[in-house]
């Protein structure tokens, strides 16, 4: 609250006025989303606004920042004469690890941001500016982290990283204090609660945990810097570790009766741990920036110099562009892959009604691999035909696509474990769209796995063929519904020979027979 | 409809089923937005989905593609020994022009996309895939355009560009035909209309205009290629020219009574020419990518090589990083500027209830200059202190910021012309927030103009001072409300000396006195 005492004075009367209108604003903020899109009469005035667009902008910033760290990896020049395997191992040990860690760190910061703005549902100018300051430091985190990775034995990297995290923590604490001093900005549930002070202290405690550990880490860095790394690793993975431990324990010993306090420890709103809209917005941002990083490289590198065209190709632009042929093909192939992975993600989240923390974690893993696609694009078009490097580049691409797809499938499998809460009835086990959704989600992992083994068997497999395959996958999605229907009908024909009319079975489309059939298969 | 006959067959029964549920889906799609966010029971099943997330993803893609074309401009190496003026003139003639033209072309494609999905409010898998194909070609447009700009006398660039536009047109026509063959996907207004066929033909005619002109342009390119450029320029600027002509005419000769047909010529829904949500999403995308392009450069270029640190700085990382000092300052300064321009845009559109085409055009201009900020960032930290180049780089930055801000102000001024329809009552002339909004919008143009003249007078003005100024602007926004109040109170004191109690005037905050005061000033 240091630097906006002016704001305190001048906006004091606003608060009083708003509290008079309390009952009305309670009613308005109970369903936070529709109201946030079409501003009601009461808002926009007296300085409070819905937080919808601020959150969308934050999501866009954070998703781009999480993803662009792949560029230093993708732009690493791999020498053509040395073996790809060695250079990739060099990459793997440093840059890819940095990319994945940065992605996780930024995702953590994003999850903290979600939690914060589940408590604060309305904003005013001051909060918007504080949030922008917070964003500025979050976008600076990847840089401090790459410094830390490049100079692991230098204290400065740790200090800069910890400094950023601490300042972010302080800004978030200021945001919380500011919001609690103006209760009309808060979530309705907390607004009407009697023990608002307890909430405030609890939230402040949760927020300050990470900066405090960073403070200790920065002190230890002067004494014994390995200890600081240990502390930082604990900070980053603490929620994930505790979450997975809890999950394992609940699987091993049956559901534990959790006190509401222990739930509150990681999420302020136990009923909805991650906001579905924000998960979608974050994912959209990652998919969009990955798709455009590809064309960005083409626009920067593949416009030939007029002088070169004149000298080397006798003024023939077509001849000059033919050199770039494989890159265009690689671009269209990669765009098709990114687009379709988005499409599968879109179809999946259309049927997801609630996102649990574990689903969010799997989604982050999937997105981290999607962010690796520019690397795949870079590798596949950069080697000469029929070299061993080319085959290995294709295999790396297959591995990236496989993991991106398999984690999407995993989200659905996890959602099915608790389908009453997390899934729409149509895709639940036995639902009308269940098998079709499974086919959609399984398509990419299957294709990637198949291609991987093809490259092991066929030595003639080349990057252009791979990219052509990528471009033809959309047609597979178009005929997928037909294939699923025919497959189901054939299965039904095998198991229920008393209903031989395939055409009528396909057109019948009644839930009962589908459920019956599913029961039969298991 | 060429390549998804399979889809036609298998989804035929879906259509029948949906038409049976017609009355219900009519009711559901009447208010398209809230329903698109929280999927109703009826959707997600039988393959139709709300188009909300598809549009958000398209907006993200298009906004990033429009903006990243600044990178070839920003990454142009400006030699230190030559004068900045000359190199900037070289830049201005080619790369900046290409950037601005690309931005306009992509914005045009985006406007066409908005119009299309104002007609089609629900999607299914097939439409989603067709839209992705459309996006793939739109992201390829900037590349074909830069080819055209680099080789203006070569036919190939024109052919590629026209080819892309024609294929986009064909895909959009297929989308329209597909959607009209499944009426439950359409806008309710068209869905219940009796002359649906007329609508279909009209929309197809509007969509096919541009590809047809490109077809003629590509034919003329073989005969007399200057004519093709003329045709393309007409294609790109036609709606803007006609719009501004119409506006001038209506100002000169009074409002013309427009037949509904002439309105329909440019927009299918005369009541809402540009969807406000999509304008916001597009703007958010541009602001987000601009903010992150800055840190991207830092992450790629400013992590020193361990060997260099060892050799040149005797292993001292701090000394090595001090070389980059100005760049960090430039980063924080530029991020603050981008963030605050977003903040002003956010405040403005919070009070805008409807976006007219002209406001959309001004918004595009503002965003085009915002997209130029990475260039400003690159220029300001790249020259030695106290050189003439440095001063000129600061002046260029001021010009970019000034235009970005002045076009935002222009949006508001245009909105005020028709304030009953386009603005929230609180910011209308005489409204409670009117003066405050004016101050917010005028702050950046004033600061930029002031700084520009300061650089002319003070020869000691340097880039670090400029960036420090940029960082202190947020505090100006924090105290702005206070300043506006005090300013108003002083004015009131001068004109209405019978109410001398400044304190009570400030705290009173009643609309009547404000309106009274505004009437008095004019």
PDB file of N, CA, C and O in Angstrom, chain A residues 164-225:
ATOM      1  N   UNK A 164      12.982 -11.078  -8.408  1.00  0.00           N
ATOM      2  CA  UNK A 164      11.742 -10.948  -9.194  1.00  0.00           C
ATOM      3  C   UNK A 164      10.575 -11.602  -8.470  1.00  0.00           C
ATOM      4  O   UNK A 164       9.501 -11.007  -8.339  1.00  0.00           O
ATOM      5  N   UNK A 165      10.792 -12.850  -8.002  1.00  0.00           N
ATOM      6  CA  UNK A 165       9.696 -13.570  -7.340  1.00  0.00           C
ATOM      7  C   UNK A 165       9.240 -12.808  -6.099  1.00  0.00           C
ATOM      8  O   UNK A 165       8.035 -12.692  -5.837  1.00  0.00           O
ATOM      9  N   UNK A 166      10.215 -12.253  -5.343  1.00  0.00           N
ATOM     10  CA  UNK A 166       9.835 -11.526  -4.125  1.00  0.00           C
ATOM     11  C   UNK A 166       9.024 -10.278  -4.462  1.00  0.00           C
ATOM     12  O   UNK A 166       8.008  -9.999  -3.815  1.00  0.00           O
ATOM     13  N   UNK A 167       9.456  -9.539  -5.495  1.00  0.00           N
ATOM     14  CA  UNK A 167       8.702  -8.334  -5.853  1.00  0.00           C
ATOM     15  C   UNK A 167       7.302  -8.707  -6.330  1.00  0.00           C
ATOM     16  O   UNK A 167       6.315  -8.049  -5.982  1.00  0.00           O
ATOM     17  N   UNK A 168       7.203  -9.796  -7.130  1.00  0.00           N
ATOM     18  CA  UNK A 168       5.871 -10.253  -7.556  1.00  0.00           C
ATOM     19  C   UNK A 168       5.008 -10.557  -6.333  1.00  0.00           C
ATOM     20  O   UNK A 168       3.836 -10.168  -6.265  1.00  0.00           O
ATOM     21  N   UNK A 169       5.620 -11.257  -5.340  1.00  0.00           N
ATOM     22  CA  UNK A 169       4.886 -11.574  -4.120  1.00  0.00           C
ATOM     23  C   UNK A 169       4.404 -10.327  -3.406  1.00  0.00           C
ATOM     24  O   UNK A 169       3.254 -10.259  -2.949  1.00  0.00           O
ATOM     25  N   UNK A 170       5.283  -9.322  -3.301  1.00  0.00           N
ATOM     26  CA  UNK A 170       4.900  -8.087  -2.610  1.00  0.00           C
ATOM     27  C   UNK A 170       3.756  -7.407  -3.362  1.00  0.00           C
ATOM     28  O   UNK A 170       2.769  -6.967  -2.746  1.00  0.00           O
ATOM     29  N   UNK A 171       3.862  -7.354  -4.713  1.00  0.00           N
ATOM     30  CA  UNK A 171       2.785  -6.708  -5.476  1.00  0.00           C
ATOM     31  C   UNK A 171       1.464  -7.452  -5.270  1.00  0.00           C
ATOM     32  O   UNK A 171       0.413  -6.843  -5.079  1.00  0.00           O
ATOM     33  N   UNK A 172       1.535  -8.797  -5.268  1.00  0.00           N
ATOM     34  CA  UNK A 172       0.300  -9.563  -5.060  1.00  0.00           C
ATOM     35  C   UNK A 172      -0.267  -9.313  -3.666  1.00  0.00           C
ATOM     36  O   UNK A 172      -1.490  -9.218  -3.498  1.00  0.00           O
ATOM     37  N   UNK A 173       0.623  -9.204  -2.684  1.00  0.00           N
ATOM     38  CA  UNK A 173       0.147  -8.905  -1.333  1.00  0.00           C
ATOM     39  C   UNK A 173      -0.532  -7.536  -1.296  1.00  0.00           C
ATOM     40  O   UNK A 173      -1.585  -7.369  -0.667  1.00  0.00           O
ATOM     41  N   UNK A 174       0.066  -6.555  -1.998  1.00  0.00           N
ATOM     42  CA  UNK A 174      -0.549  -5.224  -2.062  1.00  0.00           C
ATOM     43  C   UNK A 174      -1.917  -5.313  -2.724  1.00  0.00           C
ATOM     44  O   UNK A 174      -2.897  -4.710  -2.265  1.00  0.00           O
ATOM     45  N   UNK A 175      -2.007  -6.132  -3.803  1.00  0.00           N
ATOM     46  CA  UNK A 175      -3.294  -6.299  -4.479  1.00  0.00           C
ATOM     47  C   UNK A 175      -4.332  -6.847  -3.505  1.00  0.00           C
ATOM     48  O   UNK A 175      -5.465  -6.357  -3.431  1.00  0.00           O
ATOM     49  N   UNK A 176      -3.927  -7.867  -2.712  1.00  0.00           N
ATOM     50  CA  UNK A 176      -4.874  -8.467  -1.755  1.00  0.00           C
ATOM     51  C   UNK A 176      -5.294  -7.442  -0.704  1.00  0.00           C
ATOM     52  O   UNK A 176      -6.487  -7.281  -0.416  1.00  0.00           O
ATOM     53  N   UNK A 177      -4.316  -6.722  -0.143  1.00  0.00           N
ATOM     54  CA  UNK A 177      -4.648  -5.732   0.884  1.00  0.00           C
ATOM     55  C   UNK A 177      -5.581  -4.669   0.316  1.00  0.00           C
ATOM     56  O   UNK A 177      -6.569  -4.281   0.946  1.00  0.00           O
ATOM     57  N   UNK A 178      -5.268  -4.210  -0.885  1.00  0.00           N
ATOM     58  CA  UNK A 178      -6.087  -3.186  -1.521  1.00  0.00           C
ATOM     59  C   UNK A 178      -7.509  -3.694  -1.731  1.00  0.00           C
ATOM     60  O   UNK A 178      -8.480  -2.997  -1.430  1.00  0.00           O
ATOM     61  N   UNK A 179      -7.614  -4.930  -2.242  1.00  0.00           N
ATOM     62  CA  UNK A 179      -8.944  -5.468  -2.542  1.00  0.00           C
ATOM     63  C   UNK A 179      -9.745  -5.675  -1.256  1.00  0.00           C
ATOM     64  O   UNK A 179     -10.953  -5.426  -1.219  1.00  0.00           O
ATOM     65  N   UNK A 180      -9.070  -6.131  -0.165  1.00  0.00           N
ATOM     66  CA  UNK A 180      -9.813  -6.357   1.070  1.00  0.00           C
ATOM     67  C   UNK A 180     -10.205  -5.043   1.736  1.00  0.00           C
ATOM     68  O   UNK A 180     -11.138  -5.016   2.537  1.00  0.00           O
ATOM     69  N   UNK A 181      -9.495  -3.952   1.382  1.00  0.00           N
ATOM     70  CA  UNK A 181      -9.910  -2.666   1.930  1.00  0.00           C
ATOM     71  C   UNK A 181     -11.113  -2.111   1.154  1.00  0.00           C
ATOM     72  O   UNK A 181     -11.733  -1.147   1.573  1.00  0.00           O
ATOM     73  N   UNK A 182     -11.439  -2.703   0.019  1.00  0.00           N
ATOM     74  CA  UNK A 182     -12.618  -2.329  -0.771  1.00  0.00           C
ATOM     75  C   UNK A 182     -13.423  -3.597  -1.045  1.00  0.00           C
ATOM     76  O   UNK A 182     -13.321  -4.183  -2.124  1.00  0.00           O
ATOM     77  N   UNK A 183     -14.239  -4.029  -0.089  1.00  0.00           N
ATOM     78  CA  UNK A 183     -14.839  -5.366  -0.179  1.00  0.00           C
ATOM     79  C   UNK A 183     -15.715  -5.578  -1.415  1.00  0.00           C
ATOM     80  O   UNK A 183     -15.931  -6.722  -1.818  1.00  0.00           O
ATOM     81  N   UNK A 184     -16.211  -4.494  -2.039  1.00  0.00           N
ATOM     82  CA  UNK A 184     -17.067  -4.707  -3.212  1.00  0.00           C
ATOM     83  C   UNK A 184     -16.293  -5.283  -4.383  1.00  0.00           C
ATOM     84  O   UNK A 184     -16.874  -5.690  -5.381  1.00  0.00           O
ATOM     85  N   UNK A 185     -14.946  -5.305  -4.290  1.00  0.00           N
ATOM     86  CA  UNK A 185     -14.142  -5.905  -5.354  1.00  0.00           C
ATOM     87  C   UNK A 185     -14.059  -7.422  -5.204  1.00  0.00           C
ATOM     88  O   UNK A 185     -13.644  -8.115  -6.126  1.00  0.00           O
ATOM     89  N   UNK A 186     -14.455  -7.934  -4.035  1.00  0.00           N
ATOM     90  CA  UNK A 186     -14.181  -9.338  -3.729  1.00  0.00           C
ATOM     91  C   UNK A 186     -15.267 -10.251  -4.256  1.00  0.00           C
ATOM     92  O   UNK A 186     -16.381  -9.829  -4.587  1.00  0.00           O
ATOM     93  N   UNK A 187     -14.898 -11.515  -4.318  1.00  0.00           N
ATOM     94  CA  UNK A 187     -15.800 -12.617  -4.559  1.00  0.00           C
ATOM     95  C   UNK A 187     -16.982 -12.531  -3.577  1.00  0.00           C
ATOM     96  O   UNK A 187     -16.794 -12.257  -2.402  1.00  0.00           O
ATOM     97  N   UNK A 188     -18.177 -12.784  -4.078  1.00  0.00           N
ATOM     98  CA  UNK A 188     -19.374 -12.654  -3.254  1.00  0.00           C
ATOM     99  C   UNK A 188     -19.302 -13.492  -1.979  1.00  0.00           C
ATOM    100  O   UNK A 188     -19.659 -13.037  -0.888  1.00  0.00           O
ATOM    101  N   UNK A 189     -18.779 -14.714  -2.146  1.00  0.00           N
ATOM    102  CA  UNK A 189     -18.689 -15.662  -1.034  1.00  0.00           C
ATOM    103  C   UNK A 189     -17.870 -15.069   0.128  1.00  0.00           C
ATOM    104  O   UNK A 189     -18.260 -15.189   1.286  1.00  0.00           O
ATOM    105  N   UNK A 190     -16.751 -14.417  -0.221  1.00  0.00           N
ATOM    106  CA  UNK A 190     -15.914 -13.806   0.805  1.00  0.00           C
ATOM    107  C   UNK A 190     -16.536 -12.491   1.271  1.00  0.00           C
ATOM    108  O   UNK A 190     -16.476 -12.136   2.442  1.00  0.00           O
ATOM    109  N   UNK A 191     -17.171 -11.790   0.347  1.00  0.00           N
ATOM    110  CA  UNK A 191     -17.766 -10.494   0.648  1.00  0.00           C
ATOM    111  C   UNK A 191     -18.805 -10.604   1.753  1.00  0.00           C
ATOM    112  O   UNK A 191     -18.874  -9.751   2.643  1.00  0.00           O
ATOM    113  N   UNK A 192     -19.633 -11.664   1.696  1.00  0.00           N
ATOM    114  CA  UNK A 192     -20.699 -11.779   2.685  1.00  0.00           C
ATOM    115  C   UNK A 192     -20.247 -12.583   3.899  1.00  0.00           C
ATOM    116  O   UNK A 192     -20.954 -12.653   4.893  1.00  0.00           O
ATOM    117  N   UNK A 193     -19.056 -13.190   3.806  1.00  0.00           N
ATOM    118  CA  UNK A 193     -18.578 -14.009   4.926  1.00  0.00           C
ATOM    119  C   UNK A 193     -18.231 -13.123   6.121  1.00  0.00           C
ATOM    120  O   UNK A 193     -17.756 -11.991   5.970  1.00  0.00           O
ATOM    121  N   UNK A 194     -18.443 -13.657   7.316  1.00  0.00           N
ATOM    122  CA  UNK A 194     -18.183 -12.864   8.513  1.00  0.00           C
ATOM    123  C   UNK A 194     -16.704 -12.825   8.869  1.00  0.00           C
ATOM    124  O   UNK A 194     -16.206 -11.843   9.393  1.00  0.00           O
ATOM    125  N   UNK A 195     -16.015 -13.938   8.599  1.00  0.00           N
ATOM    126  CA  UNK A 195     -14.596 -13.971   8.959  1.00  0.00           C
ATOM    127  C   UNK A 195     -13.716 -13.584   7.771  1.00  0.00           C
ATOM    128  O   UNK A 195     -12.870 -14.338   7.321  1.00  0.00           O
ATOM    129  N   UNK A 196     -13.978 -12.366   7.241  1.00  0.00           N
ATOM    130  CA  UNK A 196     -13.218 -11.867   6.102  1.00  0.00           C
ATOM    131  C   UNK A 196     -11.750 -11.681   6.490  1.00  0.00           C
ATOM    132  O   UNK A 196     -10.857 -11.903   5.680  1.00  0.00           O
ATOM    133  N   UNK A 197     -11.520 -11.291   7.725  1.00  0.00           N
ATOM    134  CA  UNK A 197     -10.134 -11.060   8.161  1.00  0.00           C
ATOM    135  C   UNK A 197      -9.342 -12.357   8.141  1.00  0.00           C
ATOM    136  O   UNK A 197      -8.170 -12.380   7.776  1.00  0.00           O
ATOM    137  N   UNK A 198     -10.010 -13.462   8.553  1.00  0.00           N
ATOM    138  CA  UNK A 198      -9.324 -14.762   8.526  1.00  0.00           C
ATOM    139  C   UNK A 198      -8.941 -15.101   7.089  1.00  0.00           C
ATOM    140  O   UNK A 198      -7.822 -15.512   6.788  1.00  0.00           O
ATOM    141  N   UNK A 199      -9.906 -14.899   6.163  1.00  0.00           N
ATOM    142  CA  UNK A 199      -9.628 -15.121   4.744  1.00  0.00           C
ATOM    143  C   UNK A 199      -8.415 -14.316   4.306  1.00  0.00           C
ATOM    144  O   UNK A 199      -7.507 -14.821   3.657  1.00  0.00           O
ATOM    145  N   UNK A 200      -8.431 -13.035   4.690  1.00  0.00           N
ATOM    146  CA  UNK A 200      -7.349 -12.151   4.250  1.00  0.00           C
ATOM    147  C   UNK A 200      -6.009 -12.681   4.729  1.00  0.00           C
ATOM    148  O   UNK A 200      -5.071 -12.811   3.944  1.00  0.00           O
ATOM    149  N   UNK A 201      -5.942 -13.040   6.026  1.00  0.00           N
ATOM    150  CA  UNK A 201      -4.676 -13.514   6.564  1.00  0.00           C
ATOM    151  C   UNK A 201      -4.250 -14.815   5.922  1.00  0.00           C
ATOM    152  O   UNK A 201      -3.080 -15.024   5.621  1.00  0.00           O
ATOM    153  N   UNK A 202      -5.242 -15.697   5.691  1.00  0.00           N
ATOM    154  CA  UNK A 202      -4.919 -16.964   5.056  1.00  0.00           C
ATOM    155  C   UNK A 202      -4.342 -16.752   3.657  1.00  0.00           C
ATOM    156  O   UNK A 202      -3.296 -17.318   3.300  1.00  0.00           O
ATOM    157  N   UNK A 203      -5.009 -15.901   2.871  1.00  0.00           N
ATOM    158  CA  UNK A 203      -4.551 -15.668   1.497  1.00  0.00           C
ATOM    159  C   UNK A 203      -3.172 -15.030   1.501  1.00  0.00           C
ATOM    160  O   UNK A 203      -2.288 -15.424   0.723  1.00  0.00           O
ATOM    161  N   UNK A 204      -2.970 -14.056   2.391  1.00  0.00           N
ATOM    162  CA  UNK A 204      -1.659 -13.407   2.472  1.00  0.00           C
ATOM    163  C   UNK A 204      -0.583 -14.426   2.825  1.00  0.00           C
ATOM    164  O   UNK A 204       0.510 -14.416   2.264  1.00  0.00           O
ATOM    165  N   UNK A 205      -0.929 -15.347   3.757  1.00  0.00           N
ATOM    166  CA  UNK A 205       0.032 -16.367   4.164  1.00  0.00           C
ATOM    167  C   UNK A 205       0.411 -17.231   2.969  1.00  0.00           C
ATOM    168  O   UNK A 205       1.591 -17.505   2.720  1.00  0.00           O
ATOM    169  N   UNK A 206      -0.606 -17.673   2.199  1.00  0.00           N
ATOM    170  CA  UNK A 206      -0.333 -18.517   1.027  1.00  0.00           C
ATOM    171  C   UNK A 206       0.523 -17.757   0.016  1.00  0.00           C
ATOM    172  O   UNK A 206       1.490 -18.295  -0.533  1.00  0.00           O
ATOM    173  N   UNK A 207       0.182 -16.503  -0.220  1.00  0.00           N
ATOM    174  CA  UNK A 207       0.923 -15.731  -1.218  1.00  0.00           C
ATOM    175  C   UNK A 207       2.358 -15.508  -0.783  1.00  0.00           C
ATOM    176  O   UNK A 207       3.292 -15.608  -1.587  1.00  0.00           O
ATOM    177  N   UNK A 208       2.571 -15.227   0.512  1.00  0.00           N
ATOM    178  CA  UNK A 208       3.914 -14.857   0.958  1.00  0.00           C
ATOM    179  C   UNK A 208       4.834 -16.061   1.157  1.00  0.00           C
ATOM    180  O   UNK A 208       6.032 -15.894   1.335  1.00  0.00           O
ATOM    181  N   UNK A 209       4.278 -17.282   1.135  1.00  0.00           N
ATOM    182  CA  UNK A 209       5.107 -18.470   1.297  1.00  0.00           C
ATOM    183  C   UNK A 209       6.255 -18.509   0.294  1.00  0.00           C
ATOM    184  O   UNK A 209       7.411 -18.658   0.638  1.00  0.00           O
ATOM    185  N   UNK A 210       5.894 -18.359  -1.002  1.00  0.00           N
ATOM    186  CA  UNK A 210       6.895 -18.481  -2.069  1.00  0.00           C
ATOM    187  C   UNK A 210       7.952 -17.374  -1.972  1.00  0.00           C
ATOM    188  O   UNK A 210       9.155 -17.671  -1.976  1.00  0.00           O
ATOM    189  N   UNK A 211       7.556 -16.096  -1.860  1.00  0.00           N
ATOM    190  CA  UNK A 211       8.585 -15.062  -1.714  1.00  0.00           C
ATOM    191  C   UNK A 211       9.478 -15.283  -0.494  1.00  0.00           C
ATOM    192  O   UNK A 211      10.689 -15.051  -0.559  1.00  0.00           O
ATOM    193  N   UNK A 212       8.906 -15.781   0.605  1.00  0.00           N
ATOM    194  CA  UNK A 212       9.713 -16.020   1.803  1.00  0.00           C
ATOM    195  C   UNK A 212      10.771 -17.082   1.541  1.00  0.00           C
ATOM    196  O   UNK A 212      11.936 -16.924   1.900  1.00  0.00           O
ATOM    197  N   UNK A 213      10.348 -18.183   0.867  1.00  0.00           N
ATOM    198  CA  UNK A 213      11.321 -19.232   0.563  1.00  0.00           C
ATOM    199  C   UNK A 213      12.388 -18.694  -0.382  1.00  0.00           C
ATOM    200  O   UNK A 213      13.567 -19.059  -0.269  1.00  0.00           O
ATOM    201  N   UNK A 214      11.989 -17.822  -1.309  1.00  0.00           N
ATOM    202  CA  UNK A 214      12.969 -17.223  -2.206  1.00  0.00           C
ATOM    203  C   UNK A 214      13.923 -16.322  -1.432  1.00  0.00           C
ATOM    204  O   UNK A 214      15.114 -16.242  -1.759  1.00  0.00           O
ATOM    205  N   UNK A 215      13.396 -15.670  -0.405  1.00  0.00           N
ATOM    206  CA  UNK A 215      14.245 -14.816   0.422  1.00  0.00           C
ATOM    207  C   UNK A 215      15.327 -15.660   1.096  1.00  0.00           C
ATOM    208  O   UNK A 215      16.519 -15.326   1.058  1.00  0.00           O
ATOM    209  N   UNK A 216      14.916 -16.802   1.669  1.00  0.00           N
ATOM    210  CA  UNK A 216      15.900 -17.690   2.294  1.00  0.00           C
ATOM    211  C   UNK A 216      16.879 -18.227   1.258  1.00  0.00           C
ATOM    212  O   UNK A 216      18.077 -18.329   1.511  1.00  0.00           O
ATOM    213  N   UNK A 217      16.335 -18.564   0.071  1.00  0.00           N
ATOM    214  CA  UNK A 217      17.202 -19.091  -0.990  1.00  0.00           C
ATOM    215  C   UNK A 217      18.268 -18.068  -1.359  1.00  0.00           C
ATOM    216  O   UNK A 217      19.438 -18.412  -1.563  1.00  0.00           O
ATOM    217  N   UNK A 218      17.869 -16.792  -1.428  1.00  0.00           N
ATOM    218  CA  UNK A 218      18.846 -15.775  -1.819  1.00  0.00           C
ATOM    219  C   UNK A 218      19.874 -15.551  -0.717  1.00  0.00           C
ATOM    220  O   UNK A 218      21.033 -15.253  -0.990  1.00  0.00           O
ATOM    221  N   UNK A 219      19.468 -15.745   0.552  1.00  0.00           N
ATOM    222  CA  UNK A 219      20.449 -15.629   1.640  1.00  0.00           C
ATOM    223  C   UNK A 219      21.424 -16.808   1.597  1.00  0.00           C
ATOM    224  O   UNK A 219      22.643 -16.640   1.667  1.00  0.00           O
ATOM    225  N   UNK A 220      20.863 -18.028   1.413  1.00  0.00           N
ATOM    226  CA  UNK A 220      21.717 -19.218   1.370  1.00  0.00           C
ATOM    227  C   UNK A 220      22.682 -19.185   0.187  1.00  0.00           C
ATOM    228  O   UNK A 220      23.744 -19.811   0.238  1.00  0.00           O
ATOM    229  N   UNK A 221      22.282 -18.465  -0.883  1.00  0.00           N
ATOM    230  CA  UNK A 221      23.125 -18.459  -2.077  1.00  0.00           C
ATOM    231  C   UNK A 221      24.517 -17.921  -1.767  1.00  0.00           C
ATOM    232  O   UNK A 221      25.481 -18.289  -2.432  1.00  0.00           O
ATOM    233  N   UNK A 222      24.632 -17.065  -0.746  1.00  0.00           N
ATOM    234  CA  UNK A 222      25.953 -16.544  -0.394  1.00  0.00           C
ATOM    235  C   UNK A 222      26.772 -17.571   0.391  1.00  0.00           C
ATOM    236  O   UNK A 222      27.995 -17.555   0.376  1.00  0.00           O
ATOM    237  N   UNK A 223      26.067 -18.455   1.099  1.00  0.00           N
ATOM    238  CA  UNK A 223      26.764 -19.413   1.962  1.00  0.00           C
ATOM    239  C   UNK A 223      27.042 -20.710   1.205  1.00  0.00           C
ATOM    240  O   UNK A 223      28.174 -21.152   1.076  1.00  0.00           O
ATOM    241  N   UNK A 224      25.971 -21.290   0.639  1.00  0.00           N
ATOM    242  CA  UNK A 224      26.089 -22.633   0.069  1.00  0.00           C
ATOM    243  C   UNK A 224      25.038 -22.706  -1.035  1.00  0.00           C
ATOM    244  O   UNK A 224      23.883 -23.035  -0.773  1.00  0.00           O
ATOM    245  N   UNK A 225      25.466 -22.347  -2.284  1.00  0.00           N
ATOM    246  CA  UNK A 225      24.434 -22.065  -3.282  1.00  0.00           C
ATOM    247  C   UNK A 225      23.660 -23.293  -3.746  1.00  0.00           C
ATOM    248  O   UNK A 225      22.564 -23.164  -4.260  1.00  0.00           O
TER     249      UNK A 225
END
